[in-house]
CSV table of C-alpha atoms in Angstrom, one decimal:
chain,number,residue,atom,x,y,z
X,132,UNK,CA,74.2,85.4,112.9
X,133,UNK,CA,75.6,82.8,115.1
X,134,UNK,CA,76.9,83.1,118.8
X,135,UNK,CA,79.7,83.7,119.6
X,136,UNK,CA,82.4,80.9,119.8
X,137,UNK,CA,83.8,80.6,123.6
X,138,UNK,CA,88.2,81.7,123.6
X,139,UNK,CA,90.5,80.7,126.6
X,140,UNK,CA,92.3,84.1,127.0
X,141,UNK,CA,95.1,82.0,128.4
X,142,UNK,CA,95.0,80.0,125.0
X,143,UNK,CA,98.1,80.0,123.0
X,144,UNK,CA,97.7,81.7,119.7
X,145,UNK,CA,98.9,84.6,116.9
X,146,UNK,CA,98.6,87.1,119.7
X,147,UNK,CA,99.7,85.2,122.5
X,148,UNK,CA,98.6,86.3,126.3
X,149,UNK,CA,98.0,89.8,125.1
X,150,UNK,CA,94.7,88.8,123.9
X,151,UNK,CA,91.8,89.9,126.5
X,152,UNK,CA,89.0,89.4,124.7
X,153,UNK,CA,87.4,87.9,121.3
X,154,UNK,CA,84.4,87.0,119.6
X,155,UNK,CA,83.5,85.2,116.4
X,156,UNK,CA,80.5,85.8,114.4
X,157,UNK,CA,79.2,84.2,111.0
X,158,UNK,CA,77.6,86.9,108.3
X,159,UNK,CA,75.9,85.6,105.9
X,160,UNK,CA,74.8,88.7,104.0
X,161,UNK,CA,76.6,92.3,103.0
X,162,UNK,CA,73.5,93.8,104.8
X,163,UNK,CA,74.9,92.0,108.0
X,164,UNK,CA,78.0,93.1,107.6
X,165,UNK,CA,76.9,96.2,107.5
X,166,UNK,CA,74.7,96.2,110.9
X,167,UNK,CA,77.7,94.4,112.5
X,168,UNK,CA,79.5,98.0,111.8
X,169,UNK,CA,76.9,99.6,113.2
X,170,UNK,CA,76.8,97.7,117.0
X,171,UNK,CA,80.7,97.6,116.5
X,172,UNK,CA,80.2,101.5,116.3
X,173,UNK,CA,78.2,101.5,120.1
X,174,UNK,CA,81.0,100.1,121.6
X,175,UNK,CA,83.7,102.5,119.9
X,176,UNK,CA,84.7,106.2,121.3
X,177,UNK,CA,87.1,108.9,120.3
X,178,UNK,CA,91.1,107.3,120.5
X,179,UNK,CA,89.5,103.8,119.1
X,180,UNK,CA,91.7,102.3,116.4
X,181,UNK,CA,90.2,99.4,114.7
X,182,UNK,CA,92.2,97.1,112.6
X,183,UNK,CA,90.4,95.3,109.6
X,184,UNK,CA,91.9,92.4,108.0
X,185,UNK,CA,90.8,89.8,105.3
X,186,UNK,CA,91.3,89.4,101.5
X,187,UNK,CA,90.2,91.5,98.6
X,188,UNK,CA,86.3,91.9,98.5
X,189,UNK,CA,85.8,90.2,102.2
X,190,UNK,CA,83.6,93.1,103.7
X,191,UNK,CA,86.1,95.3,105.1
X,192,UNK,CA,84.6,98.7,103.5
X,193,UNK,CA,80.8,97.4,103.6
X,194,UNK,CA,81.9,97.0,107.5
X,195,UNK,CA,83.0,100.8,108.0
X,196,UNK,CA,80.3,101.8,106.2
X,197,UNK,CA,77.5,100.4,108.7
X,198,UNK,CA,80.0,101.6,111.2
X,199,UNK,CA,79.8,105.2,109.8
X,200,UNK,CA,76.1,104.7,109.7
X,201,UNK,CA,76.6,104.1,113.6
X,202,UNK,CA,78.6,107.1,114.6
X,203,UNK,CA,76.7,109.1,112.4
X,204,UNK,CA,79.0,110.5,110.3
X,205,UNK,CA,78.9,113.0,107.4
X,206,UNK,CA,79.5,111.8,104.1
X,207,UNK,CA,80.1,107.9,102.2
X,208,UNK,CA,81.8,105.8,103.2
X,209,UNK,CA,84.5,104.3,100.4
X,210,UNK,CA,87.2,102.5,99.7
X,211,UNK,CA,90.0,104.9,100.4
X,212,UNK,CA,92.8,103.0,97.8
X,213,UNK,CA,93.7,105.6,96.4
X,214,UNK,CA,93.7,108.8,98.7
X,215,UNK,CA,94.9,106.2,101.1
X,216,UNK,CA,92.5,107.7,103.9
X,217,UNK,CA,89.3,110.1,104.5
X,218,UNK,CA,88.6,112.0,107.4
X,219,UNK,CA,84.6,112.0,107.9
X,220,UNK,CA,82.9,114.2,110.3
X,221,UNK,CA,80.4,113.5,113.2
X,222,UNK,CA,77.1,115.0,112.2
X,223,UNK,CA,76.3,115.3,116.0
X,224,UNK,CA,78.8,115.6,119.3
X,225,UNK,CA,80.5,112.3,118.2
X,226,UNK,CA,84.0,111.4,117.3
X,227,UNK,CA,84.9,112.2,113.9
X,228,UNK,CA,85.8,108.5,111.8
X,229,UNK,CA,89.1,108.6,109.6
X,230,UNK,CA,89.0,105.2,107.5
X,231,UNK,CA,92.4,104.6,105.9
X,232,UNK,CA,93.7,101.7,103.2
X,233,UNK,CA,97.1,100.6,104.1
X,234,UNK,CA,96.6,98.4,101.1
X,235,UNK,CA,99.8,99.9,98.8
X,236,UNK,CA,101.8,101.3,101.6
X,237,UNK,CA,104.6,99.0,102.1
X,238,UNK,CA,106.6,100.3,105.4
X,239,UNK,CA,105.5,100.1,109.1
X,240,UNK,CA,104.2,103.4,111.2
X,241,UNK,CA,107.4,105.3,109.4
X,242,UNK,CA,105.7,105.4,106.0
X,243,UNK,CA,102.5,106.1,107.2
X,244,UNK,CA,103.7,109.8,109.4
X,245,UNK,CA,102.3,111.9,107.0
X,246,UNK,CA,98.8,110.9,107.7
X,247,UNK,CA,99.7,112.0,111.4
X,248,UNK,CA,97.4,109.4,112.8
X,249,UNK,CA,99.2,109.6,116.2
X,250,UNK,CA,97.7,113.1,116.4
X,251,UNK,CA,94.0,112.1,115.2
X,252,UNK,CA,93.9,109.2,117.3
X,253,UNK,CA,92.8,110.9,120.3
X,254,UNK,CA,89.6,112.8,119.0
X,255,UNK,CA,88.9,110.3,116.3
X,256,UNK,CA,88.1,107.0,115.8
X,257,UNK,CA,90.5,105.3,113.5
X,258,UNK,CA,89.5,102.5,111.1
X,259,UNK,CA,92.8,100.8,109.4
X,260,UNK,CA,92.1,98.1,106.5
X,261,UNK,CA,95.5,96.1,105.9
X,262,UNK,CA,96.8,97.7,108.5
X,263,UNK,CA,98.8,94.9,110.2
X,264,UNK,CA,102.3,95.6,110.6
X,265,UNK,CA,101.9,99.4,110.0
X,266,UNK,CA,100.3,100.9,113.0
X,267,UNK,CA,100.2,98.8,116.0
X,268,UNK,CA,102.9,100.8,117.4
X,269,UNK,CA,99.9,104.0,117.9
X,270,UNK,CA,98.6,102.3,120.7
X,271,UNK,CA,98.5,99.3,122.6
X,272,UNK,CA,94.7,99.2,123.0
X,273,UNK,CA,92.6,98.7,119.9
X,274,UNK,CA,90.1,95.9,118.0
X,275,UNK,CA,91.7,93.5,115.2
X,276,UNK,CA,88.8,92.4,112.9
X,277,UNK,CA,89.7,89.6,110.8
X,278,UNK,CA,87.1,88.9,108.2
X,279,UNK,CA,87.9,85.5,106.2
X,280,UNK,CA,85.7,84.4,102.9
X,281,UNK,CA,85.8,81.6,100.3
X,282,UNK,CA,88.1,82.1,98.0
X,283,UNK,CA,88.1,81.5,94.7
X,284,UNK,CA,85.4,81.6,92.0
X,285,UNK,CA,82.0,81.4,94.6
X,286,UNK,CA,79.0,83.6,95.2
X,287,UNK,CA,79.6,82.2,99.0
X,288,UNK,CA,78.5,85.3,100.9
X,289,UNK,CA,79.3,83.6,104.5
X,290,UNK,CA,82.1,85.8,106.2
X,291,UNK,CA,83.4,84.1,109.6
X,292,UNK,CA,85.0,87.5,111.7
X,293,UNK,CA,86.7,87.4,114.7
X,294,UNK,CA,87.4,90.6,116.8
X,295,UNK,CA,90.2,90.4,119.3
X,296,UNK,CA,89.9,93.7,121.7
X,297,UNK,CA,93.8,93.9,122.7
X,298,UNK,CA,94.8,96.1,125.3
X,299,UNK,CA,93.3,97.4,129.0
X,300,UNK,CA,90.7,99.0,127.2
X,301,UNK,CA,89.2,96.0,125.9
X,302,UNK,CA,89.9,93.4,128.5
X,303,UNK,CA,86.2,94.1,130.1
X,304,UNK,CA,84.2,95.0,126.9
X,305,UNK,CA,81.3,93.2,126.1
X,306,UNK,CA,82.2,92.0,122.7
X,307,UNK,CA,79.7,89.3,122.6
X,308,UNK,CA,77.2,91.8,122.2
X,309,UNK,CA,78.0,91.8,118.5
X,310,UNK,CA,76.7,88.6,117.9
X,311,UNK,CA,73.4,90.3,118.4
C-alpha cells in the first residue's frame, strides 16, 4: 500500500472544517482490504461508528470482515442486505461489532429506530455500509470510509480509500498508521 496523502484540515471540502483528520491509502488486493480492517479494528473501541461508503462490489464487506478478524469476533462476517444488520459477539473482553446495510432503507435515522442503534452504540462498535444520510445524527464522532473502484466492465482490483475521523475523538488519532 501507498502512504498516506498529506490533507490541510483547514482545506475546503465535502465536510468542511469539521474534518480533523484523514488518510488515503491505495489497495490493490481483496486480501489488503481485508488487513486494512484489521489495523482499522486497533484503533476502534466500544461507542465507534464507522461509516463505509463506495459502489456495489468496492470492498465494503471484505473490509468489516478483516475488521471482525481484528476485534475478534464470533461468527462471519456478511453482507447484511437482507436482515439489514447482524450483531456479532466479542470472543474475548472486546466490544461486540454490529455491521448493518443501509443499502434499501430509504429515510434518515427515523427509519432506521427499530435497529435501536442509539442504544448499541455505546457497548458496540458500529459498522454502517451506505449509511450516509441515515445516521450521522448518533454521534458527532465517528470514521467515514470512502472506498472508490473502476467502474465499469474491469478486473481493476486497485481501491483508493480515504478515512476522515470527524469529531473530538478523532482529531488526535493516528490514522496514518493504516497505511502500514
Amino acid at each position: 500500500m501507498e502512504a498516506p496523502a498529506a490533507h490541510n484540515p483547514a482545506e475546503p471540502g465535502p465536510l468542511g472544517d469539521r474534518v480533523k483528520n484523514r488518510v488515503e491509502i491505495v489497495v490493490n488486493s481483496p486480501e489488503q482490504m481485508g488487513e486494512l480492517g484489521r489495523r482499522l479494528a486497533k484503533l476502534l473501541r466500544a461507542g465507534d461508528l464507522v461509516m463505509l461508503s463506495g459502489e456495489l462490489g468496492a470492498g465494503k464487506t471484505t473490509l468489516t470482515r478483516g475488521l471482525g478478524a481484528g476485534l475478534g469476533i464470533r461468527g462471519a462476517v456478511t453482507s447484511p442486505t437482507f436482515v439489514i444488520a447482524r450483531v456479532h459477539p466479542s470472543l474475548s473482553d472486546g466490544p461486540p461489532l454490529v455491521h448493518v446495510d443501509a443499502y434499501r432503507l430509504g429515510g434518515g435515522l427515523d427509519e432506521m429506530e427499530d435497529l435501536d442503534l442509539d442504544v448499541s452504540l455505546p457497548a458496540s462498535v458500529i459498522v454502517v455500509e451506505w449509511g450516509e444520510g441515515k445516521v450521522e445524527e448518533l454521534t458527532d464522532d465517528r470514521l467515514q470510509v470512502l472506498i472508490h473502484r473502476a467502474v465499469g466492465d474491469t478486473k481493476d482490483e486497485v481501491r483508493h480509500v480515504t478515512v476522515t475521523g470527524l469529531g473530538e475523538r478523532w482529531a488526535s488519532a493516528d490514522l496514518g498508521v493504516l497505511s502500514a
